[in-house]
Coordinates of C-alpha atoms in Angstrom, one line a residue:
M15 CA 89.2 78.3 126.2
N16 CA 85.9 79.9 125.8
P17 CA 86.1 83.7 126.2
D18 CA 82.3 83.8 127.2
P19 CA 81.0 80.5 128.2
N20 CA 77.3 81.9 128.7
Q21 CA 77.5 83.1 124.9
P22 CA 76.7 80.8 122.0
R23 CA 79.8 80.1 119.4
T24 CA 79.4 81.4 116.0
A25 CA 78.2 78.5 113.9
N26 CA 80.8 75.6 113.1
R27 CA 83.4 77.4 115.3
H28 CA 84.9 76.4 118.7
E29 CA 86.9 78.5 121.0
T30 CA 90.2 77.1 122.3
G31 CA 91.5 80.0 124.1
D32 CA 91.5 83.9 123.4
L33 CA 93.9 85.4 121.3
P34 CA 96.5 88.2 121.6
A35 CA 95.8 91.5 120.4
I36 CA 97.7 93.3 117.4
E37 CA 98.6 96.5 116.1
E38 CA 100.3 97.5 112.7
H39 CA 103.6 98.9 112.5
D40 CA 105.9 100.0 109.8
L41 CA 109.7 99.2 110.0
P42 CA 111.8 102.0 110.7
Q43 CA 115.7 101.2 110.7
G44 CA 117.2 100.4 113.9
R45 CA 114.4 98.1 115.1
H46 CA 115.9 95.2 114.8
Q47 CA 115.6 94.1 118.2
F48 CA 112.1 95.4 118.7
H49 CA 111.0 93.1 116.2
K50 CA 113.0 90.3 117.0
E51 CA 111.1 90.4 120.4
R52 CA 107.7 91.5 119.3
L53 CA 107.7 89.2 115.8
M54 CA 108.4 86.1 117.8
S55 CA 106.7 86.7 120.8
Q56 CA 103.8 88.8 119.7
I57 CA 102.9 86.2 117.3
H58 CA 100.7 87.7 119.5
D59 CA 99.2 89.1 116.6
D60 CA 97.0 89.8 113.9
R61 CA 94.6 89.2 111.4
R62 CA 95.7 91.3 108.6
A63 CA 96.0 88.2 106.4
T64 CA 98.6 89.4 104.2
A65 CA 100.3 92.8 103.4
R66 CA 98.5 92.5 100.1
R67 CA 95.3 92.6 102.1
N68 CA 96.4 95.2 104.6
P69 CA 100.0 96.7 103.8
F70 CA 100.4 97.3 107.8
L71 CA 101.6 94.4 109.6
R72 CA 100.5 94.8 113.4
K73 CA 102.3 93.5 116.2
A74 CA 103.7 90.9 114.3
I75 CA 101.5 87.9 113.1
L76 CA 103.6 86.1 110.4
L77 CA 101.1 85.5 107.6
P78 CA 101.9 83.0 104.8
A79 CA 101.2 85.0 101.8
A80 CA 103.2 88.1 103.0
T81 CA 104.9 90.6 101.0
A82 CA 108.7 91.6 101.0
L83 CA 108.5 93.1 104.2
A84 CA 106.3 90.4 106.0
G85 CA 109.0 88.0 104.4
A86 CA 111.8 90.0 106.0
L87 CA 110.1 89.8 109.3
A88 CA 109.5 86.2 109.2
V89 CA 113.2 85.5 108.0
G90 CA 114.2 87.7 111.2
V91 CA 112.2 84.8 113.4
L92 CA 113.7 82.0 111.7
V93 CA 117.1 83.7 112.2
F94 CA 116.7 84.4 115.8
T95 CA 115.1 81.3 116.9
P96 CA 117.3 78.7 118.2
G97 CA 117.4 75.3 116.0
G98 CA 114.8 72.8 116.7
T99 CA 111.8 75.2 117.4
Q100 CA 108.9 75.4 115.5
G101 CA 107.7 78.5 113.5
P102 CA 104.4 80.3 114.6
D103 CA 102.5 78.8 111.5
D104 CA 103.4 75.4 112.5
R105 CA 101.6 75.7 116.0
A106 CA 98.6 77.3 114.3
T107 CA 96.2 74.3 114.0
G108 CA 93.2 75.0 116.4
P109 CA 89.8 75.8 115.9
V110 CA 89.0 79.4 115.3
L111 CA 88.2 81.4 118.6
T112 CA 84.7 83.3 118.6
T113 CA 82.7 85.4 121.0
R114 CA 80.0 87.5 121.7
I115 CA 80.6 91.3 120.7
G116 CA 80.1 93.8 123.5
T117 CA 77.9 96.9 123.5
V118 CA 79.4 100.0 122.6
D119 CA 78.8 103.2 124.7
A120 CA 80.1 105.9 122.5
H121 CA 80.3 108.6 125.1
G122 CA 81.5 106.5 128.1
A123 CA 85.2 105.9 127.6
P124 CA 86.3 109.5 129.1
R125 CA 84.4 109.0 132.4
L126 CA 85.8 105.4 132.8
L127 CA 89.2 106.5 131.5
D128 CA 89.5 109.1 134.2
R129 CA 88.4 106.5 136.9
I130 CA 90.9 104.1 135.8
S131 CA 93.5 106.9 135.5
L132 CA 92.7 107.9 139.4
A133 CA 93.0 104.3 140.3
A134 CA 96.4 103.8 138.4
A135 CA 97.8 106.9 140.1
E136 CA 97.4 105.0 143.3
A137 CA 99.0 101.8 142.5
D138 CA 102.3 100.8 143.9
A139 CA 105.3 102.1 141.9
P140 CA 107.6 99.5 140.4
Q141 CA 111.0 99.3 142.5
G142 CA 114.0 97.6 141.5
R143 CA 117.8 97.2 142.7
A144 CA 120.6 97.9 140.5
G145 CA 121.3 94.9 138.5
Q146 CA 117.6 93.6 138.4
Y147 CA 115.5 92.8 135.5
V148 CA 112.0 93.6 134.7
Y149 CA 110.0 90.3 134.1
I150 CA 106.6 90.2 132.3
E151 CA 104.6 87.1 132.1
T152 CA 101.8 87.0 129.9
R153 CA 99.2 84.5 128.2
S154 CA 98.1 84.9 124.8
A155 CA 96.9 83.4 121.5
S156 CA 96.0 84.4 118.2
T157 CA 94.2 83.5 114.8
H158 CA 95.6 84.2 111.3
I159 CA 94.8 83.3 107.8
R160 CA 96.7 80.2 106.5
T161 CA 97.1 79.3 102.7
D162 CA 97.8 76.0 101.5
A163 CA 97.5 75.3 97.9
N164 CA 95.9 78.2 97.1
V165 CA 93.3 77.3 99.7
S166 CA 92.9 79.9 102.6
S167 CA 91.7 79.0 106.2
L168 CA 91.7 80.4 109.5
V169 CA 93.8 78.7 111.9
T170 CA 94.7 79.6 115.8
V171 CA 97.8 79.7 117.5
P172 CA 97.2 78.2 120.9
L173 CA 97.0 79.6 124.0
H174 CA 100.6 79.8 125.6
T175 CA 102.6 81.7 128.0
R176 CA 105.3 84.3 127.4
Q177 CA 108.1 85.3 129.6
S178 CA 110.2 88.3 128.9
W179 CA 113.2 89.5 130.8
K180 CA 114.6 92.9 130.3
S181 CA 117.2 95.1 132.1
P182 CA 115.9 98.7 133.0
D183 CA 118.1 100.2 130.2
G184 CA 117.0 97.7 127.7
L185 CA 120.4 96.6 126.7
K186 CA 120.2 92.8 128.0
G187 CA 117.2 90.4 127.8
W188 CA 115.7 87.1 127.6
L189 CA 112.5 85.6 125.6
I190 CA 110.9 82.3 126.4
E191 CA 107.8 81.5 124.2
P192 CA 106.9 77.8 123.3
G193 CA 106.5 77.6 119.3
T194 CA 108.8 80.7 118.8
T195 CA 111.9 79.9 120.7
G196 CA 113.6 76.9 122.0
P197 CA 112.9 75.7 125.6
E198 CA 115.9 77.6 127.1
G199 CA 114.5 80.6 125.3
M200 CA 116.7 83.4 123.3
T201 CA 118.5 86.6 124.0
L202 CA 116.9 89.9 123.3
G203 CA 120.3 91.9 124.0
G204 CA 122.7 92.9 121.0
L205 CA 123.3 95.3 118.5
D206 CA 120.6 96.6 115.9
E207 CA 120.9 95.6 112.1
L208 CA 123.2 98.5 111.6
G209 CA 125.5 97.5 114.4
N210 CA 124.4 100.2 116.6
V211 CA 123.6 100.1 120.3
P212 CA 119.7 100.0 120.2
K213 CA 118.2 103.3 121.4
P214 CA 114.7 103.1 123.2
H215 CA 111.5 105.0 122.0
L216 CA 108.1 104.7 122.1
G217 CA 108.0 101.8 119.9
A218 CA 110.4 99.8 121.8
P219 CA 110.9 101.3 125.1
S220 CA 113.3 100.4 128.1
H221 CA 112.0 100.8 131.6
D222 CA 114.6 103.8 132.0
Y223 CA 113.1 105.5 128.9
L224 CA 109.8 105.3 130.4
A225 CA 110.8 107.6 133.2
S226 CA 111.7 110.3 130.8
L227 CA 108.3 110.4 129.3
P228 CA 106.1 113.4 129.8
T229 CA 103.2 113.0 132.4
D230 CA 101.1 115.7 131.3
P231 CA 98.4 113.9 129.1
D232 CA 98.4 116.5 126.4
A233 CA 102.3 116.8 126.1
L234 CA 102.4 113.0 125.9
L235 CA 99.8 112.3 123.5
R236 CA 101.5 115.2 121.5
K237 CA 104.5 113.5 121.5
I238 CA 102.9 110.1 120.7
Y239 CA 101.5 111.8 117.6
E240 CA 104.6 113.3 116.4
E241 CA 106.6 110.1 116.8
T242 CA 104.3 107.7 115.3
E243 CA 103.4 109.7 112.2
G244 CA 102.9 108.0 109.0
Q245 CA 102.7 104.3 110.8
G246 CA 99.8 102.2 111.4
N247 CA 96.1 102.7 110.1
G248 CA 95.8 106.4 110.5
K249 CA 97.3 108.8 113.4
D250 CA 94.3 108.1 115.7
Q251 CA 94.5 104.4 115.5
Q252 CA 98.3 104.2 115.7
A253 CA 98.1 106.7 118.8
F254 CA 95.8 104.2 120.6
T255 CA 97.9 101.2 119.7
T256 CA 101.1 102.8 120.8
I257 CA 99.4 103.6 124.2
G258 CA 98.0 100.1 124.4
D259 CA 101.6 98.7 123.9
L260 CA 103.2 101.1 126.4
L261 CA 100.6 99.9 129.0
G262 CA 100.3 96.1 128.3
E263 CA 103.9 95.3 127.4
S264 CA 106.0 97.4 129.4
W265 CA 105.5 98.5 133.4
P266 CA 105.2 102.3 133.3
S267 CA 105.2 104.3 136.7
P268 CA 101.8 105.1 138.2
E269 CA 102.3 108.8 137.2
L270 CA 103.1 107.8 133.5
T271 CA 100.4 105.1 133.6
A272 CA 97.5 107.7 134.6
A273 CA 98.7 110.0 131.9
L274 CA 98.4 107.6 129.2
Y275 CA 94.8 106.9 130.0
R276 CA 94.2 110.6 130.3
A277 CA 95.8 111.0 126.8
A278 CA 93.7 107.9 125.7
A279 CA 90.5 109.7 126.5
K280 CA 91.5 112.5 124.2
I281 CA 91.9 110.3 120.9
P282 CA 88.8 110.5 118.8
G283 CA 86.7 107.4 118.6
V284 CA 87.6 105.8 121.7
V285 CA 84.4 103.9 123.1
L286 CA 83.6 102.1 126.2
V287 CA 82.5 98.4 126.1
D288 CA 80.4 96.8 128.5
S289 CA 81.8 93.5 128.5
A290 CA 85.0 91.6 127.4
T291 CA 87.1 88.6 128.3
D292 CA 91.1 88.5 128.5
A293 CA 93.1 85.4 127.4
V294 CA 92.5 83.5 130.7
G295 CA 88.9 84.2 131.0
R296 CA 88.9 86.9 133.2
K297 CA 85.9 89.1 132.4
G298 CA 85.6 92.7 132.8
V299 CA 84.8 96.1 131.0
A300 CA 86.6 97.7 128.2
V301 CA 88.0 100.8 126.4
A302 CA 88.4 100.4 122.9
R303 CA 88.8 101.9 119.2
L304 CA 87.5 100.3 115.8
D305 CA 89.7 100.2 112.8
E306 CA 89.1 101.0 109.4
F307 CA 88.8 97.1 108.7
G308 CA 86.2 96.6 111.3
A309 CA 88.3 95.3 114.0
R310 CA 88.0 96.3 117.4
T311 CA 91.0 96.7 119.9
E312 CA 89.7 96.3 123.4
W313 CA 91.8 97.2 126.5
I314 CA 90.1 94.9 129.2
F315 CA 90.0 96.1 132.9
D316 CA 88.5 94.4 136.2
S317 CA 85.3 95.9 136.7
K318 CA 85.6 96.5 140.5
T319 CA 89.7 97.2 140.7
L320 CA 90.1 98.9 137.3
T321 CA 93.1 96.9 136.9
L322 CA 94.2 96.5 133.5
L323 CA 93.9 92.8 132.7
G324 CA 94.8 92.2 129.1
E325 CA 94.0 93.3 125.5
R326 CA 92.3 91.7 122.4
T327 CA 91.1 92.2 119.1
V328 CA 87.8 91.4 117.9
Q329 CA 86.3 91.5 114.2
V330 CA 83.2 93.4 114.9
N331 CA 82.2 95.0 111.4
G332 CA 82.1 93.4 107.9
N333 CA 84.9 90.9 106.9
G334 CA 88.6 91.4 108.0
D335 CA 89.9 89.9 104.6
E336 CA 89.6 89.6 101.3
D337 CA 88.4 86.1 101.5
G338 CA 85.8 86.9 104.1
L339 CA 87.2 84.3 106.3
I340 CA 87.4 86.7 109.3
K341 CA 83.6 87.2 110.2
P342 CA 82.0 89.2 113.0
G343 CA 82.7 87.7 116.2
T344 CA 86.4 85.9 115.5
V345 CA 88.9 87.0 118.3
I346 CA 91.7 87.9 116.2
S347 CA 94.1 87.9 119.0
T348 CA 93.9 88.4 122.5
S349 CA 96.3 88.4 125.8
A350 CA 96.4 88.5 129.7
I351 CA 98.9 90.2 131.8
M352 CA 99.7 87.7 134.6
V353 CA 102.8 88.9 136.2
R354 CA 104.9 92.1 136.4
A355 CA 107.8 92.1 138.9
F356 CA 111.6 92.9 139.4
V357 CA 113.8 89.9 139.5
D358 CA 117.4 89.3 140.2
D359 CA 118.8 87.6 136.8
I360 CA 117.5 86.0 133.4
K361 CA 115.2 83.1 133.7
V362 CA 114.6 84.1 137.4
T363 CA 110.8 84.1 138.0
P364 CA 109.0 85.8 141.2

């Protein structure tokens, strides 16, 4: 899929579908279940070729030359994927996705986020009955560096559908994602690596946990800064990443969604981008932030309804790796939100 059919492609590159967005997180204790889901499903992510090139692994792209941390995460994927499935790198054979780089308005984000927050506050609140599951369906793809026989190249994990089911308390769940689980999927329930019941937090929220978060934007942003201190590429980028995860990978209430947008408007470096396209080709405007590696994470919104469509990360400055393979215009990752709903059981769709 070409994320912007009206724009020329980068020379000698082709587009087969947008790629999912990525963010960097350290791996504190107690996040086994979180990474079991995020690493397997959010393969959905990133461009940081190796921990050697970038010590922070974002939402989970597994890279072949990874250091001990990345290797441990990769092992986690292999352990928890049912037999007979392919690893993410096995499917990463497609040509690299490129796109037109949207124009930035450095002062337009607060005004747009104010409008978006007002629209979000008027949305219908997610309502479920006892025993139901939160169902989220997305489409995503990603690109990363593959190294074979000391020769590195960029490859694309093709556009695919990811389906997740989670109980509101976060203790039961299921994931189906081609290439990372078997056809029937895998459980997201169980104890963490320490043998404890996983406790929801900002990096791995349950639906019930979201209801406990403050809806005052200042208090919410303060909590995000405090709880993500030391993670990612700087506190501001990590705060933007955390908010993006909460918006796109869970289902906050209208009140919390509005507060998240207002909190994001207070983060330094957040800008408006005039044009962006999600993983399924829907065009819109974006709120974005550039990281220190020259990659810009963009939250994409419908220009008329201001509904969140998806997210992508695009290299906009310099080269995103030591080999110079990730050039400006490369779509590092992309995702599109397709369905969010309450359903009666695992594997049941709306």
